[in-house]
Amino acid sequence: MENWLIKRAKMSPNQLGLVFNDTCWTFKELETDATQLATAITSQSPTLQRVAVLGRNHADFYLLLLALHLLQVEVVVLNNRLTAGEIAQQLTIATPDCVIVDPLFHDKLKDCSCPVLDLTKLRQITTEGLTYTQKPLELDNVATIMFTSGTTGVPKGVKQTYQNHFSSATGSALNVGMTPDDKWLLTVPLFHISGYSMMMKSLIYGNTVYLVEKFNPTLICQLIKEASITHISLVPTMLTALLKVPDFAENKDSLRCVLLGGAPLTVAQLEEAHALDLPIIQSFGMTETASQVIALNARDAKRKIGSSGQPLFPVELQIEDPNEDGIGEILIKAPNVSPGYINAEMIKTTDGFLKTGDLGYLDEEGFLYVVGRKKELIISGGENIYPLRVENALLTTSQVKEVAVTGEPDEYWGEIVTAYIVLHPGLSFDKELIKQEIDGLVAHYKQPKRYYVIDELPRNSLGKLVKRKLPEMVEK
């Protein structure tokens, strides 16, 4: 198969492919610059098979990813928000031939034992008279390796093939609708699957990517209006910040799709977004599924508040061993499911369904409702308690701004429900008032027995809650 960047440059040479700050690239210009960078990389390391990259949302990093796509090497995409020790651990697992780094992050490679190439210096190499060897694109080849967020333990390196990325892009396009005239605002990190997948979609569908380095809600709001942005991907914390921008309601009219992922939205957040008639598309996906596999269309959003939606067209969904409430483990089978990890066994059923580790149920119309991680299920006095339901109840109270619910070991009950809460500014903690406000929303045995008031919840770079770090917040 022809390389996707080369094919897109032939099909849409003059179409805008990338806009970063005040600089624009057509697809032909992207191919030219990526070819130069691919040639420079080859001149320094001619026999690469697996390359790790450490960068940020910047045109140079975007071009690097395209250059490595041209070279058909396996790309280990590293999270720039990790510590030097965490990055060293992932490099030990991935064993790349080299690391290409944005000079901003050189210090994070102090424990790196493999060769390091400076991205800025690579961009400055004169490549006149030099070439690189083009290789055919094989759909079964590994394109990227991304590490899971590690919210419940040690991160695992997920292999993502070109077939995974292609199937993800086509499934998403069938759901949200895409044309070459669309303008997708890339605000989430390129080192996450949600950001990387937008680059792949752009190559496959020929739409323009507007890349921003940092999320600034005021500037994002202005860019939506000025550039007539049609699509944007956000996590809930980003949406909350955008909704607080005074003129956001007046600037949003060009938006056809606000794709949400990374973490569940609260009912209050959804209702606020619906009040502005935002075209919200909630989604459920994983690094292991090369982005979303379940999505809730805007047309169903108001009547199915709280649902993650229905499977995308190529996706099969099952609930394994549902209990009396219909809740069981979510199983996924699709062409965009990863073939496996590089450092662990991927758990699949005998008929090929991925065991996601998430719990949920289907309503009578086949809409999925996620109730939490299987590992986070609280069993207290023999009763199953789902943290997400307790969290949603607590978020309706007058004091609680943010909350995370976990189970703490207890000699008598086995586990007790424990809530870590962030209060609204200026309010004091009143346990009895909270109890009064959630009575009737959750049964008494599901209500927290213990509360910790903390300044903020620990989150990863995509805004996803990292519950295993909650005890550290109390110690602070």
PDB file of C-alpha atoms in Angstrom, residues 100-290:
ATOM      1  CA  ILE A 100      14.596  11.779  19.039  1.00  0.00           C
ATOM      2  CA  VAL A 101      13.914  14.600  21.473  1.00  0.00           C
ATOM      3  CA  ASP A 102      12.692  18.166  21.463  1.00  0.00           C
ATOM      4  CA  PRO A 103      15.559  20.068  23.168  1.00  0.00           C
ATOM      5  CA  LEU A 104      13.091  21.300  25.807  1.00  0.00           C
ATOM      6  CA  PHE A 105      13.069  17.768  27.249  1.00  0.00           C
ATOM      7  CA  HIS A 106      16.753  16.820  27.097  1.00  0.00           C
ATOM      8  CA  ASP A 107      16.940  16.738  30.891  1.00  0.00           C
ATOM      9  CA  LYS A 108      14.304  13.995  30.987  1.00  0.00           C
ATOM     10  CA  LEU A 109      16.676  11.672  29.155  1.00  0.00           C
ATOM     11  CA  LYS A 110      19.516  11.877  31.677  1.00  0.00           C
ATOM     12  CA  ASP A 111      19.003   8.182  32.522  1.00  0.00           C
ATOM     13  CA  CYS A 112      18.687   7.106  28.869  1.00  0.00           C
ATOM     14  CA  SER A 113      21.180   4.455  27.718  1.00  0.00           C
ATOM     15  CA  CYS A 114      20.387   4.531  23.977  1.00  0.00           C
ATOM     16  CA  PRO A 115      21.533   7.153  21.398  1.00  0.00           C
ATOM     17  CA  VAL A 116      19.733  10.514  21.533  1.00  0.00           C
ATOM     18  CA  LEU A 117      19.134  12.748  18.495  1.00  0.00           C
ATOM     19  CA  ASP A 118      18.169  16.417  18.824  1.00  0.00           C
ATOM     20  CA  LEU A 119      15.049  17.270  16.793  1.00  0.00           C
ATOM     21  CA  THR A 120      16.047  20.892  16.218  1.00  0.00           C
ATOM     22  CA  LYS A 121      19.473  19.894  14.913  1.00  0.00           C
ATOM     23  CA  LEU A 122      17.931  17.266  12.633  1.00  0.00           C
ATOM     24  CA  ARG A 123      15.709  19.950  11.116  1.00  0.00           C
ATOM     25  CA  GLN A 124      18.851  22.008  10.313  1.00  0.00           C
ATOM     26  CA  ILE A 125      20.750  19.263   8.469  1.00  0.00           C
ATOM     27  CA  THR A 126      21.302  19.952   4.768  1.00  0.00           C
ATOM     28  CA  THR A 127      20.052  16.920   2.849  1.00  0.00           C
ATOM     29  CA  GLU A 128      20.847  17.948  -0.707  1.00  0.00           C
ATOM     30  CA  GLY A 129      22.054  14.911  -2.610  1.00  0.00           C
ATOM     31  CA  LEU A 130      20.860  12.516   0.092  1.00  0.00           C
ATOM     32  CA  THR A 131      17.871  10.163  -0.070  1.00  0.00           C
ATOM     33  CA  TYR A 132      16.031   7.678   2.100  1.00  0.00           C
ATOM     34  CA  THR A 133      14.667   4.287   1.096  1.00  0.00           C
ATOM     35  CA  GLN A 134      10.898   4.223   0.665  1.00  0.00           C
ATOM     36  CA  LYS A 135       9.224   1.114   2.002  1.00  0.00           C
ATOM     37  CA  PRO A 136       5.672  -0.026   1.192  1.00  0.00           C
ATOM     38  CA  LEU A 137       3.095   0.442   3.913  1.00  0.00           C
ATOM     39  CA  GLU A 138       1.920  -2.905   5.260  1.00  0.00           C
ATOM     40  CA  LEU A 139      -1.322  -2.649   7.227  1.00  0.00           C
ATOM     41  CA  ASP A 140      -0.274  -5.383   9.672  1.00  0.00           C
ATOM     42  CA  ASN A 141       2.984  -3.629  10.552  1.00  0.00           C
ATOM     43  CA  VAL A 142       3.262  -1.877  13.915  1.00  0.00           C
ATOM     44  CA  ALA A 143       3.042   1.894  13.401  1.00  0.00           C
ATOM     45  CA  THR A 144       3.164   3.101  16.988  1.00  0.00           C
ATOM     46  CA  ILE A 145       3.747   1.904  20.523  1.00  0.00           C
ATOM     47  CA  MET A 146       1.970   3.924  23.200  1.00  0.00           C
ATOM     48  CA  PHE A 147       2.061   3.235  26.895  1.00  0.00           C
ATOM     49  CA  THR A 148      -1.170   3.008  28.843  1.00  0.00           C
ATOM     50  CA  SER A 149      -1.825   5.773  31.345  1.00  0.00           C
ATOM     51  CA  GLY A 150      -1.022   3.470  34.247  1.00  0.00           C
ATOM     52  CA  THR A 151      -3.934   4.757  36.325  1.00  0.00           C
ATOM     53  CA  THR A 152      -4.146   1.439  38.164  1.00  0.00           C
ATOM     54  CA  GLY A 153      -0.568   0.172  37.962  1.00  0.00           C
ATOM     55  CA  VAL A 154       2.542  -0.187  35.770  1.00  0.00           C
ATOM     56  CA  PRO A 155       2.046   1.192  32.222  1.00  0.00           C
ATOM     57  CA  LYS A 156       2.014  -1.341  29.390  1.00  0.00           C
ATOM     58  CA  GLY A 157       3.344  -0.731  25.876  1.00  0.00           C
ATOM     59  CA  VAL A 158       0.474  -1.070  23.402  1.00  0.00           C
ATOM     60  CA  LYS A 159       1.282  -2.078  19.812  1.00  0.00           C
ATOM     61  CA  GLN A 160      -0.867  -0.206  17.279  1.00  0.00           C
ATOM     62  CA  THR A 161      -0.769  -1.311  13.655  1.00  0.00           C
ATOM     63  CA  TYR A 162      -1.570   0.701  10.544  1.00  0.00           C
ATOM     64  CA  GLN A 163      -4.736  -1.370  10.275  1.00  0.00           C
ATOM     65  CA  ASN A 164      -5.671  -0.275  13.816  1.00  0.00           C
ATOM     66  CA  HIS A 165      -5.214   3.393  12.918  1.00  0.00           C
ATOM     67  CA  PHE A 166      -7.042   3.048   9.577  1.00  0.00           C
ATOM     68  CA  SER A 167     -10.006   1.255  11.152  1.00  0.00           C
ATOM     69  CA  SER A 168     -10.153   3.823  13.953  1.00  0.00           C
ATOM     70  CA  ALA A 169     -10.202   6.687  11.448  1.00  0.00           C
ATOM     71  CA  THR A 170     -12.902   5.144   9.255  1.00  0.00           C
ATOM     72  CA  GLY A 171     -15.081   4.155  12.217  1.00  0.00           C
ATOM     73  CA  SER A 172     -14.837   7.665  13.635  1.00  0.00           C
ATOM     74  CA  ALA A 173     -15.569   9.314  10.284  1.00  0.00           C
ATOM     75  CA  LEU A 174     -18.665   7.179   9.766  1.00  0.00           C
ATOM     76  CA  ASN A 175     -19.864   8.428  13.141  1.00  0.00           C
ATOM     77  CA  VAL A 176     -19.012  12.148  13.182  1.00  0.00           C
ATOM     78  CA  GLY A 177     -18.951  12.782   9.436  1.00  0.00           C
ATOM     79  CA  MET A 178     -15.797  14.159   7.809  1.00  0.00           C
ATOM     80  CA  THR A 179     -14.980  16.062   4.625  1.00  0.00           C
ATOM     81  CA  PRO A 180     -11.787  17.622   3.245  1.00  0.00           C
ATOM     82  CA  ASP A 181     -13.227  21.032   4.139  1.00  0.00           C
ATOM     83  CA  ASP A 182     -13.330  20.224   7.844  1.00  0.00           C
ATOM     84  CA  LYS A 183     -10.986  21.982  10.270  1.00  0.00           C
ATOM     85  CA  TRP A 184     -10.032  19.942  13.326  1.00  0.00           C
ATOM     86  CA  LEU A 185      -8.596  21.831  16.296  1.00  0.00           C
ATOM     87  CA  LEU A 186      -5.958  19.646  17.961  1.00  0.00           C
ATOM     88  CA  THR A 187      -5.786  20.680  21.611  1.00  0.00           C
ATOM     89  CA  VAL A 188      -5.024  17.321  23.241  1.00  0.00           C
ATOM     90  CA  PRO A 189      -1.422  16.014  23.333  1.00  0.00           C
ATOM     91  CA  LEU A 190       0.005  14.440  20.184  1.00  0.00           C
ATOM     92  CA  PHE A 191       1.663  11.833  22.399  1.00  0.00           C
ATOM     93  CA  HIS A 192      -1.775  10.469  23.342  1.00  0.00           C
ATOM     94  CA  ILE A 193      -3.807   8.323  20.986  1.00  0.00           C
ATOM     95  CA  SER A 194      -6.558  10.968  20.916  1.00  0.00           C
ATOM     96  CA  GLY A 195      -4.113  13.507  19.457  1.00  0.00           C
ATOM     97  CA  TYR A 196      -2.119  11.156  17.226  1.00  0.00           C
ATOM     98  CA  SER A 197      -5.305   9.765  15.689  1.00  0.00           C
ATOM     99  CA  MET A 198      -6.222  13.253  14.419  1.00  0.00           C
ATOM    100  CA  MET A 199      -3.016  13.345  12.383  1.00  0.00           C
ATOM    101  CA  MET A 200      -3.897   9.951  10.888  1.00  0.00           C
ATOM    102  CA  LYS A 201      -7.466  11.078  10.122  1.00  0.00           C
ATOM    103  CA  SER A 202      -6.095  14.136   8.348  1.00  0.00           C
ATOM    104  CA  LEU A 203      -3.927  11.990   6.056  1.00  0.00           C
ATOM    105  CA  ILE A 204      -6.798   9.629   5.282  1.00  0.00           C
ATOM    106  CA  TYR A 205      -9.556  12.228   4.784  1.00  0.00           C
ATOM    107  CA  GLY A 206      -7.588  15.290   3.709  1.00  0.00           C
ATOM    108  CA  ASN A 207      -8.916  17.712   6.332  1.00  0.00           C
ATOM    109  CA  THR A 208      -6.909  20.510   7.967  1.00  0.00           C
ATOM    110  CA  VAL A 209      -5.412  20.196  11.452  1.00  0.00           C
ATOM    111  CA  TYR A 210      -5.077  23.360  13.539  1.00  0.00           C
ATOM    112  CA  LEU A 211      -2.397  22.520  16.103  1.00  0.00           C
ATOM    113  CA  VAL A 212      -2.076  24.413  19.388  1.00  0.00           C
ATOM    114  CA  GLU A 213       0.827  23.968  21.769  1.00  0.00           C
ATOM    115  CA  LYS A 214      -1.016  24.703  25.004  1.00  0.00           C
ATOM    116  CA  PHE A 215      -4.658  24.782  25.970  1.00  0.00           C
ATOM    117  CA  ASN A 216      -5.669  28.372  26.643  1.00  0.00           C
ATOM    118  CA  PRO A 217      -9.502  28.552  26.759  1.00  0.00           C
ATOM    119  CA  THR A 218      -9.684  32.225  25.764  1.00  0.00           C
ATOM    120  CA  LEU A 219      -7.378  31.780  22.777  1.00  0.00           C
ATOM    121  CA  ILE A 220      -9.116  28.535  21.792  1.00  0.00           C
ATOM    122  CA  CYS A 221     -12.444  30.346  21.816  1.00  0.00           C
ATOM    123  CA  GLN A 222     -11.033  33.066  19.537  1.00  0.00           C
ATOM    124  CA  LEU A 223      -9.500  30.514  17.153  1.00  0.00           C
ATOM    125  CA  ILE A 224     -12.787  28.622  16.831  1.00  0.00           C
ATOM    126  CA  LYS A 225     -14.450  31.776  15.554  1.00  0.00           C
ATOM    127  CA  GLU A 226     -11.585  33.178  13.456  1.00  0.00           C
ATOM    128  CA  ALA A 227     -10.768  29.895  11.674  1.00  0.00           C
ATOM    129  CA  SER A 228     -14.349  28.559  11.555  1.00  0.00           C
ATOM    130  CA  ILE A 229     -13.286  25.378  13.320  1.00  0.00           C
ATOM    131  CA  THR A 230     -15.706  22.499  12.663  1.00  0.00           C
ATOM    132  CA  HIS A 231     -14.306  19.759  14.952  1.00  0.00           C
ATOM    133  CA  ILE A 232     -12.537  19.799  18.287  1.00  0.00           C
ATOM    134  CA  SER A 233     -11.476  17.054  20.685  1.00  0.00           C
ATOM    135  CA  LEU A 234     -11.573  17.816  24.396  1.00  0.00           C
ATOM    136  CA  VAL A 235     -11.384  16.187  27.788  1.00  0.00           C
ATOM    137  CA  PRO A 236     -13.955  17.227  30.437  1.00  0.00           C
ATOM    138  CA  THR A 237     -11.586  19.641  32.214  1.00  0.00           C
ATOM    139  CA  MET A 238     -11.034  21.466  28.920  1.00  0.00           C
ATOM    140  CA  LEU A 239     -14.759  21.677  28.213  1.00  0.00           C
ATOM    141  CA  THR A 240     -15.390  23.060  31.704  1.00  0.00           C
ATOM    142  CA  ALA A 241     -12.773  25.762  31.119  1.00  0.00           C
ATOM    143  CA  LEU A 242     -14.237  26.663  27.701  1.00  0.00           C
ATOM    144  CA  LEU A 243     -17.734  26.964  29.109  1.00  0.00           C
ATOM    145  CA  LYS A 244     -16.440  29.619  31.519  1.00  0.00           C
ATOM    146  CA  VAL A 245     -15.169  31.880  28.707  1.00  0.00           C
ATOM    147  CA  PRO A 246     -17.698  34.762  28.565  1.00  0.00           C
ATOM    148  CA  ASP A 247     -18.057  34.909  24.767  1.00  0.00           C
ATOM    149  CA  PHE A 248     -17.823  31.176  24.062  1.00  0.00           C
ATOM    150  CA  ALA A 249     -21.555  30.935  23.315  1.00  0.00           C
ATOM    151  CA  GLU A 250     -21.187  33.580  20.576  1.00  0.00           C
ATOM    152  CA  ASN A 251     -18.050  32.019  19.058  1.00  0.00           C
ATOM    153  CA  LYS A 252     -19.078  28.371  18.788  1.00  0.00           C
ATOM    154  CA  ASP A 253     -21.446  28.438  15.809  1.00  0.00           C
ATOM    155  CA  SER A 254     -19.051  26.810  13.315  1.00  0.00           C
ATOM    156  CA  LEU A 255     -18.612  23.707  15.501  1.00  0.00           C
ATOM    157  CA  ARG A 256     -20.207  20.540  14.104  1.00  0.00           C
ATOM    158  CA  CYS A 257     -18.547  18.125  16.513  1.00  0.00           C
ATOM    159  CA  VAL A 258     -17.198  18.422  20.059  1.00  0.00           C
ATOM    160  CA  LEU A 259     -15.647  15.012  20.660  1.00  0.00           C
ATOM    161  CA  LEU A 260     -15.224  14.227  24.346  1.00  0.00           C
ATOM    162  CA  GLY A 261     -13.110  11.479  25.841  1.00  0.00           C
ATOM    163  CA  GLY A 262     -10.446  10.673  28.394  1.00  0.00           C
ATOM    164  CA  ALA A 263     -12.773  10.727  31.389  1.00  0.00           C
ATOM    165  CA  PRO A 264     -16.529  10.669  32.046  1.00  0.00           C
ATOM    166  CA  LEU A 265     -18.538  13.885  32.131  1.00  0.00           C
ATOM    167  CA  THR A 266     -20.756  14.702  35.067  1.00  0.00           C
ATOM    168  CA  VAL A 267     -24.469  15.173  34.484  1.00  0.00           C
ATOM    169  CA  ALA A 268     -24.100  18.837  35.478  1.00  0.00           C
ATOM    170  CA  GLN A 269     -21.397  19.365  32.823  1.00  0.00           C
ATOM    171  CA  LEU A 270     -23.535  17.691  30.188  1.00  0.00           C
ATOM    172  CA  GLU A 271     -26.577  19.751  31.030  1.00  0.00           C
ATOM    173  CA  GLU A 272     -24.566  22.982  30.848  1.00  0.00           C
ATOM    174  CA  ALA A 273     -23.203  22.004  27.423  1.00  0.00           C
ATOM    175  CA  HIS A 274     -26.651  21.000  26.153  1.00  0.00           C
ATOM    176  CA  ALA A 275     -28.052  24.350  27.273  1.00  0.00           C
ATOM    177  CA  LEU A 276     -25.704  25.961  24.709  1.00  0.00           C
ATOM    178  CA  ASP A 277     -26.720  23.444  22.008  1.00  0.00           C
ATOM    179  CA  LEU A 278     -23.141  22.218  21.706  1.00  0.00           C
ATOM    180  CA  PRO A 279     -22.826  19.225  19.348  1.00  0.00           C
ATOM    181  CA  ILE A 280     -21.350  16.991  22.044  1.00  0.00           C
ATOM    182  CA  ILE A 281     -20.239  13.507  21.045  1.00  0.00           C
ATOM    183  CA  GLN A 282     -19.201  11.530  24.097  1.00  0.00           C
ATOM    184  CA  SER A 283     -16.918   8.598  23.482  1.00  0.00           C
ATOM    185  CA  PHE A 284     -15.368   5.571  25.098  1.00  0.00           C
ATOM    186  CA  GLY A 285     -12.029   4.248  23.967  1.00  0.00           C
ATOM    187  CA  MET A 286      -8.612   3.098  25.065  1.00  0.00           C
ATOM    188  CA  THR A 287      -5.017   3.128  23.924  1.00  0.00           C
ATOM    189  CA  GLU A 288      -5.640  -0.564  23.188  1.00  0.00           C
ATOM    190  CA  THR A 289      -8.423   0.333  20.723  1.00  0.00           C
ATOM    191  CA  ALA A 290      -6.522   3.132  18.918  1.00  0.00           C
TER     192      ALA A 290
END
